[in-house]
XYZ file of C-alpha atoms in Angstrom:
143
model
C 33.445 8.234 14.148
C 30.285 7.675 16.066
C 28.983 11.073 15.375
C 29.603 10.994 11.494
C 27.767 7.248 11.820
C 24.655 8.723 13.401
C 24.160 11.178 11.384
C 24.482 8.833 8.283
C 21.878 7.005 9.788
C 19.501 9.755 10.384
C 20.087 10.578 6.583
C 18.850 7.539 5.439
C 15.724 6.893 7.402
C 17.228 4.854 10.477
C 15.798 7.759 13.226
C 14.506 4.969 15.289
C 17.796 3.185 15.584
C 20.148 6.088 16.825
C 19.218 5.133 20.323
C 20.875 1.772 19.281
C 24.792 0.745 20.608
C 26.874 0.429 17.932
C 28.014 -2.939 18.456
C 30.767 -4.090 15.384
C 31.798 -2.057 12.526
C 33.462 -4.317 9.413
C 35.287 -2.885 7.085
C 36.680 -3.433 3.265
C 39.523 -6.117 4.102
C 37.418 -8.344 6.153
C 35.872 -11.794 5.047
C 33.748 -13.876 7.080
C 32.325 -16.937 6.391
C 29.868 -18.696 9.011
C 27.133 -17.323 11.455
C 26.750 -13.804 13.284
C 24.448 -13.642 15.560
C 23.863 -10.649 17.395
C 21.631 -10.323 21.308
C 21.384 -6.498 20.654
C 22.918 -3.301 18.866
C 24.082 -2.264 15.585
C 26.036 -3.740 13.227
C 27.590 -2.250 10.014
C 28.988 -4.475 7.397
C 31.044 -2.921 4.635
C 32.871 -5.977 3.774
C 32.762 -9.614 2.114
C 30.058 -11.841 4.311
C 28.704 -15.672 3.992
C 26.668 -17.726 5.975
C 23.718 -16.222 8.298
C 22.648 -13.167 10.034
C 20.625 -13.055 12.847
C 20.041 -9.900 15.270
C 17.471 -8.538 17.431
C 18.723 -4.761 16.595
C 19.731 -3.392 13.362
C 22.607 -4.782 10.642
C 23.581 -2.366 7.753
C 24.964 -3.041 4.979
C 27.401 -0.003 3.781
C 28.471 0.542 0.052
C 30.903 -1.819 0.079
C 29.481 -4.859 1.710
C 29.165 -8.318 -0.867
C 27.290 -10.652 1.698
C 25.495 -13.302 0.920
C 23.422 -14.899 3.818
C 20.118 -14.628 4.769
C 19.422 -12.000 6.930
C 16.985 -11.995 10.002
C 16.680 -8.270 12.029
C 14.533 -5.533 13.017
C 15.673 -3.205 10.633
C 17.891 -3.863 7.524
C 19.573 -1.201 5.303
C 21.038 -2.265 2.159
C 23.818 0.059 0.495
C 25.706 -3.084 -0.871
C 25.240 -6.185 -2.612
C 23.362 -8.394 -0.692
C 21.971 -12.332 -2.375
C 19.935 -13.995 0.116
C 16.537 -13.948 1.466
C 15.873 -11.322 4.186
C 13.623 -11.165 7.337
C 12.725 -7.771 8.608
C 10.486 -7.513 11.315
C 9.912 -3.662 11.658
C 11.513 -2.142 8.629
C 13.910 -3.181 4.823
C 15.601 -0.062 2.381
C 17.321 -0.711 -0.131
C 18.856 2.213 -0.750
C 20.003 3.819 -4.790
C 22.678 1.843 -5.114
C 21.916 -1.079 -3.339
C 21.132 -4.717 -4.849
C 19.043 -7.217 -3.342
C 18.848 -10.747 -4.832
C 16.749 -12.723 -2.611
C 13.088 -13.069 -0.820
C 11.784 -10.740 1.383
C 9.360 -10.546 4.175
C 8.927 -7.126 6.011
C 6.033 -5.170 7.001
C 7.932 -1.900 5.892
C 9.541 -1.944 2.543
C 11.593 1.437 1.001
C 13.398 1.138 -1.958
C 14.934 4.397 -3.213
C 15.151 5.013 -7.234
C 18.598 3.564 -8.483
C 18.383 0.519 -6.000
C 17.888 -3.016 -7.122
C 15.598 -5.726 -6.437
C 14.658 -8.911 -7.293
C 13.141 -11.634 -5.736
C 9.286 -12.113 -4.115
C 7.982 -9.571 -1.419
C 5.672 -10.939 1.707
C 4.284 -8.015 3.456
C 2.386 -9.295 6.534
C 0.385 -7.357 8.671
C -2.161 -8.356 11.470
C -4.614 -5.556 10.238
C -5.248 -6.453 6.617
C -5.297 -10.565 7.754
C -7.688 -9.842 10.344
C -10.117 -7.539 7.589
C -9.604 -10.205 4.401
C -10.843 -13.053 7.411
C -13.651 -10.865 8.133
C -14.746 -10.056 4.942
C -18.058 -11.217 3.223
C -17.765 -12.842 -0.461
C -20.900 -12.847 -2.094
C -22.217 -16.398 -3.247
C -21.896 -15.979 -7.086
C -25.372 -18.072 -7.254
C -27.525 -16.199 -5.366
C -26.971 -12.674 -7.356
């Protein structure tokens, strides 16, 4: 199973995460309700989720996954239905048939055609701060 799992994630963009354990793996059949909080690793949800995420590593959520939580991680894949805001400090897809109801802040946003979002989008970065505190505006009544 762990080889057809890599390669799934290499399909959809997660290259930087193969190097990742594989931590928990939740299937159709499973409902949780409360807090998962996760020191490292990989977790896939494909199954019914509410409460709160948090994880220093990566959490995916496969086709089947109806979570709603909000969701802090390093990367964040969304296949499923996910309602909550979401926290994604490296990297958020949403892939074509994946719904996201919720606000998002992540410096790296993909959403592939045939996804769904709605919600607002923060997209910090320290570069374009530091330039828009640097800048120069023009005083209007000296042109």
């Amino acid at each position: 199973m762990r080889f057809d799992f890599i390669r799934w994630k290499r399909r959809h963009g997660l290259q930087a995460a193969s190097n990742e354990e594989i931590v928990a793996l939740l299937e159709p059949g499973i409902e949780i309700e409360g807090q998962l909080k996760v020191a490292s690793g990989m977790v896939r949800l494909n199954c019914q989720f509410k409460g709160a995420i948090r994880s220093t590593g990566t959490i995916i959520m496969a086709s089947q996954a109806d979570v709603e939580a909000d969701i802090e991680a390093v990367q964040i894949s969304i296949a499923g239905k996910v309602k909550g805001n979401i926290r994604a400090s490296k990297q958020l897809e949403i892939t074509d048939h994946g719904v996201l109801l919720g606000d998002v802040e992540t410096p790296s946003l993909a959403v592939d055609p045939g996804a769904y979002f709605t919600g607002h989008c923060d997209m910090p970065t320290h570069r374009f701060e530091k330039s828009a505190s640097e800048e120069v505006v023009p005083d209007r009544e000296q042109e």
